[in-house]
mmCIF file of C-alpha atoms in Angstrom:
data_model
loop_
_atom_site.group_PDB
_atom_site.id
_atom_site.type_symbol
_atom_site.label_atom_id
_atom_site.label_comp_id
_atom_site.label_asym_id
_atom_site.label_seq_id
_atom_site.Cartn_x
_atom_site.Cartn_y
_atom_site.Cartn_z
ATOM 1 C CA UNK S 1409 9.706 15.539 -64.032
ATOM 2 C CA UNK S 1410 6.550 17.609 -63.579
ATOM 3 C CA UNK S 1411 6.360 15.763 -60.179
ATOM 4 C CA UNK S 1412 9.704 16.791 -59.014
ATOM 5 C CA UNK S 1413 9.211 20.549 -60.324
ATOM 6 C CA UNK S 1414 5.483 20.871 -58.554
ATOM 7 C CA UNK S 1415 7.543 19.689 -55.299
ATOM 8 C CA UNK S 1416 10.618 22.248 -55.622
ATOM 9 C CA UNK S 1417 8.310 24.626 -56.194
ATOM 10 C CA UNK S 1418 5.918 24.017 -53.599
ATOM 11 C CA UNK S 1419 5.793 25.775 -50.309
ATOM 12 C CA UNK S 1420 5.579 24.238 -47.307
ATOM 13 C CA UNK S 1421 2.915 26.285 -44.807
ATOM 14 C CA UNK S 1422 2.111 24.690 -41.949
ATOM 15 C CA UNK S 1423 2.682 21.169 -42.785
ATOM 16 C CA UNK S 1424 0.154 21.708 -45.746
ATOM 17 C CA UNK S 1425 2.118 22.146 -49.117
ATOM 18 C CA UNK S 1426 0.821 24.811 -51.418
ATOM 19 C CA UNK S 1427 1.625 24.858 -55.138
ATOM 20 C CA UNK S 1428 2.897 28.322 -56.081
ATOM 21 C CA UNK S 1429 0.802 30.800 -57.487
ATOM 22 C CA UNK S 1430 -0.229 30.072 -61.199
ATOM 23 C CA UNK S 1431 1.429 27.001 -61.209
ATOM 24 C CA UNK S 1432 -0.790 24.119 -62.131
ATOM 25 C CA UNK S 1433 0.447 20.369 -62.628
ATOM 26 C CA UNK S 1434 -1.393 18.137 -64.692
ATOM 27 C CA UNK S 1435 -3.520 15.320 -63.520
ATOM 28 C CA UNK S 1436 -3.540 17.392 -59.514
ATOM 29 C CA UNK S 1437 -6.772 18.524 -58.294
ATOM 30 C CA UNK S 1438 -7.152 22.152 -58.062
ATOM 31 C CA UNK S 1439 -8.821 22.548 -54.797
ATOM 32 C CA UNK S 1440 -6.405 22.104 -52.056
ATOM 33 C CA UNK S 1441 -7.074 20.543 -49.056
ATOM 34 C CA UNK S 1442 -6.553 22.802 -45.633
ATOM 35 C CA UNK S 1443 -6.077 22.177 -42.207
ATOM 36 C CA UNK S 1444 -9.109 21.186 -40.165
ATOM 37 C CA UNK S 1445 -10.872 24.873 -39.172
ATOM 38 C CA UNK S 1446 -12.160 23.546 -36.032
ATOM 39 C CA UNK S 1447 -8.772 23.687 -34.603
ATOM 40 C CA UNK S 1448 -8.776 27.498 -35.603
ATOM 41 C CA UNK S 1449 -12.034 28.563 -34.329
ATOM 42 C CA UNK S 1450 -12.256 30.252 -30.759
ATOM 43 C CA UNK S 1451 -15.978 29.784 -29.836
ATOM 44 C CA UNK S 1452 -18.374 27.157 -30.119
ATOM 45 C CA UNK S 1453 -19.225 25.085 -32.947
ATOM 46 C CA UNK S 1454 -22.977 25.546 -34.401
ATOM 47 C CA UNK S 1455 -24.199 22.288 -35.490
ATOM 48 C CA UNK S 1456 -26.859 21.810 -38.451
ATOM 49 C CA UNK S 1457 -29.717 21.707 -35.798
ATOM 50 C CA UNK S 1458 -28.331 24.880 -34.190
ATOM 51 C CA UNK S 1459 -28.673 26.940 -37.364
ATOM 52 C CA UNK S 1460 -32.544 25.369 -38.546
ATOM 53 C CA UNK S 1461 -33.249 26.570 -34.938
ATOM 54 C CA UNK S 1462 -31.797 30.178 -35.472
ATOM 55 C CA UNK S 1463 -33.448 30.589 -38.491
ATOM 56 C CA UNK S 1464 -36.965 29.547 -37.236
ATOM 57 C CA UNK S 1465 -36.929 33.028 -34.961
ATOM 58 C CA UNK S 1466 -37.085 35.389 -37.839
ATOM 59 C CA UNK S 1467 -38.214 39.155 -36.429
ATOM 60 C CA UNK S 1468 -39.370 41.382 -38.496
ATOM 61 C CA UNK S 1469 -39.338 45.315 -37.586
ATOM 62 C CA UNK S 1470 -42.070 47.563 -39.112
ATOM 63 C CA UNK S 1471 -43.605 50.821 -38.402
ATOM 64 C CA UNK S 1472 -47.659 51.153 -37.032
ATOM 65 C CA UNK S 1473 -47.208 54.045 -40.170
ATOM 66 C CA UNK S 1474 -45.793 52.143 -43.231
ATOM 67 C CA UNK S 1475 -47.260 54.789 -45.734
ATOM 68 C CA UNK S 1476 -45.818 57.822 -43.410
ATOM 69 C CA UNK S 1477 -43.112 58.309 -45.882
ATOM 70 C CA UNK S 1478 -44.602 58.537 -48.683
ATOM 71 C CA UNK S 1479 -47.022 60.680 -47.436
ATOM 72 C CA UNK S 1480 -43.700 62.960 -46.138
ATOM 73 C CA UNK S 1481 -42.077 62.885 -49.352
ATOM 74 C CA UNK S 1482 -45.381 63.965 -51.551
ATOM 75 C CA UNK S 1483 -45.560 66.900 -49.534
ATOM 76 C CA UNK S 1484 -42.337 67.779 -49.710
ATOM 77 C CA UNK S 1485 -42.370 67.572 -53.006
ATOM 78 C CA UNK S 1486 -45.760 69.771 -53.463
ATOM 79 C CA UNK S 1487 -44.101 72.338 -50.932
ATOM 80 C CA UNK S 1488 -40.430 72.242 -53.235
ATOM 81 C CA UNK S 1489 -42.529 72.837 -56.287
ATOM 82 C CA UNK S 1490 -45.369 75.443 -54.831
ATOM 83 C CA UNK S 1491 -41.903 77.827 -53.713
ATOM 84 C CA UNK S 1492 -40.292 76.858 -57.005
ATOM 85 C CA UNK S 1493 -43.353 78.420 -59.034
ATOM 86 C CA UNK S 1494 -43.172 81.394 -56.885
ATOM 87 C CA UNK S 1495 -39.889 82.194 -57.468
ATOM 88 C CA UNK S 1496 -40.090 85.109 -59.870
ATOM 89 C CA UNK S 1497 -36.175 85.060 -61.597
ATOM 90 C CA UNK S 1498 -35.668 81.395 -61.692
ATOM 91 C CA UNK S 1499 -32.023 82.380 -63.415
ATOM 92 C CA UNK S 1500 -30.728 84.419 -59.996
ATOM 93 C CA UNK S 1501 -30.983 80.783 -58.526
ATOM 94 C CA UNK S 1502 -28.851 79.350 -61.108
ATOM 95 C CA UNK S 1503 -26.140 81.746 -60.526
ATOM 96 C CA UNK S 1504 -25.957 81.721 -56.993
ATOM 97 C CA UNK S 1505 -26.353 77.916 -56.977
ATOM 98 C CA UNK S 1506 -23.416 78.051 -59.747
ATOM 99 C CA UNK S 1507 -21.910 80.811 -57.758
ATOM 100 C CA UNK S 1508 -21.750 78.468 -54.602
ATOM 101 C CA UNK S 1509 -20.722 74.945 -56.537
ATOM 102 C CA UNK S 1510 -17.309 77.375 -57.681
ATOM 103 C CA UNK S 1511 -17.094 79.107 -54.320
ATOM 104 C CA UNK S 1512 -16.864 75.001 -52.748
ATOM 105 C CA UNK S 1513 -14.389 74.169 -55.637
ATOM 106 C CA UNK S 1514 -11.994 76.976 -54.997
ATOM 107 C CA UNK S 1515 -12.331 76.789 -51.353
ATOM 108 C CA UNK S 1516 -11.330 73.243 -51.670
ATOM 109 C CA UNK S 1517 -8.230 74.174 -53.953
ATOM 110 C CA UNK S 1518 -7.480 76.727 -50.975
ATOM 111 C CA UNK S 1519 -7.403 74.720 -48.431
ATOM 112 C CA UNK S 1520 -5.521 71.606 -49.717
ATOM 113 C CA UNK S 1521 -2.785 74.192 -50.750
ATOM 114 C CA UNK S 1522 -2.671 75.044 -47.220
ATOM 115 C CA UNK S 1523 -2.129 71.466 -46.140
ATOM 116 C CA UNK S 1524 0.388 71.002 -48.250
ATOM 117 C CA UNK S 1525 3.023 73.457 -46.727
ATOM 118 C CA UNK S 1526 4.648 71.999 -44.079
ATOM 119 C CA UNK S 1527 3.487 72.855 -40.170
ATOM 120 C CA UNK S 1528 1.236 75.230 -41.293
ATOM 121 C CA UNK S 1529 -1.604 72.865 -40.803
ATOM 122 C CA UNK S 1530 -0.387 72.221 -37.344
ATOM 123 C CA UNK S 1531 -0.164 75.855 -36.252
ATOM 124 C CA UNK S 1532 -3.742 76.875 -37.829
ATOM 125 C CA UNK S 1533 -4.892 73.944 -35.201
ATOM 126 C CA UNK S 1534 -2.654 75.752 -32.419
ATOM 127 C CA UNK S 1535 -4.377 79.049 -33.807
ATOM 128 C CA UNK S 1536 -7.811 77.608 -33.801
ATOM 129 C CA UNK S 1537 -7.363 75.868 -30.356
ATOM 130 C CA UNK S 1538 -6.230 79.062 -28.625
ATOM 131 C CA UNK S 1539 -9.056 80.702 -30.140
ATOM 132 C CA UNK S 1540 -11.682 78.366 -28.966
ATOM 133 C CA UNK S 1541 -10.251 78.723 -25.339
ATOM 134 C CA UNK S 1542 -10.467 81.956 -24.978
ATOM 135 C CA UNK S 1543 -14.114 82.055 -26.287
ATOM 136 C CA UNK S 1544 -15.128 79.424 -23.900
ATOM 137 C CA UNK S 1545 -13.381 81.985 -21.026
ATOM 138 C CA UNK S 1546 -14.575 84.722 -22.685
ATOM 139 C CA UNK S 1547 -18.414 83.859 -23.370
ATOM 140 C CA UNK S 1548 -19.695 80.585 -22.091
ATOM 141 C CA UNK S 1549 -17.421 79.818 -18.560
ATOM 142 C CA UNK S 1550 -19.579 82.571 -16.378
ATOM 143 C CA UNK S 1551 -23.510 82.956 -16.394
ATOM 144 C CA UNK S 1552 -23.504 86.867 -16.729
ATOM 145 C CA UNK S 1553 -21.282 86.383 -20.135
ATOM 146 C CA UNK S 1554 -23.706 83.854 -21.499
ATOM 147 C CA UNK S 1555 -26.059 86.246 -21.178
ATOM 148 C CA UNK S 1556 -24.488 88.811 -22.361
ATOM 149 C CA UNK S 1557 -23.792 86.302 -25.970
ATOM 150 C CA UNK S 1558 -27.236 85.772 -26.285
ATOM 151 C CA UNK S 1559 -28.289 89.288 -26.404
ATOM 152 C CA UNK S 1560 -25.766 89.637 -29.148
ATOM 153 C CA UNK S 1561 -26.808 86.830 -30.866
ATOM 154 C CA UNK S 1562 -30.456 88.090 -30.471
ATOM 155 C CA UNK S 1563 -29.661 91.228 -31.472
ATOM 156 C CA UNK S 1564 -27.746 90.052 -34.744
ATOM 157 C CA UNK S 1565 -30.764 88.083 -35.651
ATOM 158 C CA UNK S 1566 -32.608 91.463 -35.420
ATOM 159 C CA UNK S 1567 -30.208 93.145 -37.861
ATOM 160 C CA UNK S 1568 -29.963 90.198 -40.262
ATOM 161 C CA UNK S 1569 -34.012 89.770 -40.307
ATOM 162 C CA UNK S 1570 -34.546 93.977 -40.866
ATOM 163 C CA UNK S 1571 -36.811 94.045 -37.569
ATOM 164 C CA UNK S 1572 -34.101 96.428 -36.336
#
């Protein structure tokens, strides 16, 4: 009986049958035998001696400066904690670092509200694409404009430094 129920239930997959799923029968072995995998494979077959022979040309990759990162991360570290001490009102940093972590959050919130309207998204791309043309006309296309957009950008770094 268990016989005849293992083989209605049984599926038949490429002339292998497979029990079905969570269906054991008493007495039958539980690993099933596949089809050969050789017949499957596209590319040569690596024999035993192939593999010892691949594993006998181990490389190894190192640097002529093993201890250069270390060395890079101490003094990063003694640099992050010389500006830390000098940093008179240590709370300012908290709330602009707070400040910012909120500023991310409801930017976030923003901007998946956006996407959610429907071809909005799509024209903001239209919007953005249009605008990046005409900058590339507009600044970078001719040499006397790229000029010209470096002197402002020179001239903003003045104003944003104070040396103006």
């Amino acid at each position: 009986m268990a016989a005849a129920t293992a083989s209605s239930v049984a599926v038949a997959l490429g002339g292998v049958r497979f029990p079905a799923p969570g269906f054991l029968v008493p007495g039958s072995p539980s690993l099933l035998l596949l089809p050969n995998p050789r017949r499957f494979l596209a590319g040569p077959v690596l024999h035993l001696s192939d593999v010892q022979r691949f594993s006998a040309h181990k490389l190894r990759a190192s640097s002529s400066e093993e201890t250069s990162g270390s060395i890079q991360t101490e003094e990063l570290l003694a640099d992050l904690k010389q500006k830390w001490d000098s940093i008179e009102n240590k709370s300012t940093v908290f709330v602009y670092g707070g400040g910012a972590i909120v500023a991310v959050w409801l930017s976030s919130i923003i901007i998946s509200a956006v996407n959610s309207v429907p071809l909005l998204p799509k024209l903001l791309e239209l919007i953005g694409l249009g605008y990046t043309g005409w900058f590339v006309y507009r600044y970078l296309l001719f040499k006397s404009s790229r000029k010209e957009l470096a002197e402002d950008i020179e001239s903003l770094k003045k104003k944003i430094a104070g040396t103006e």
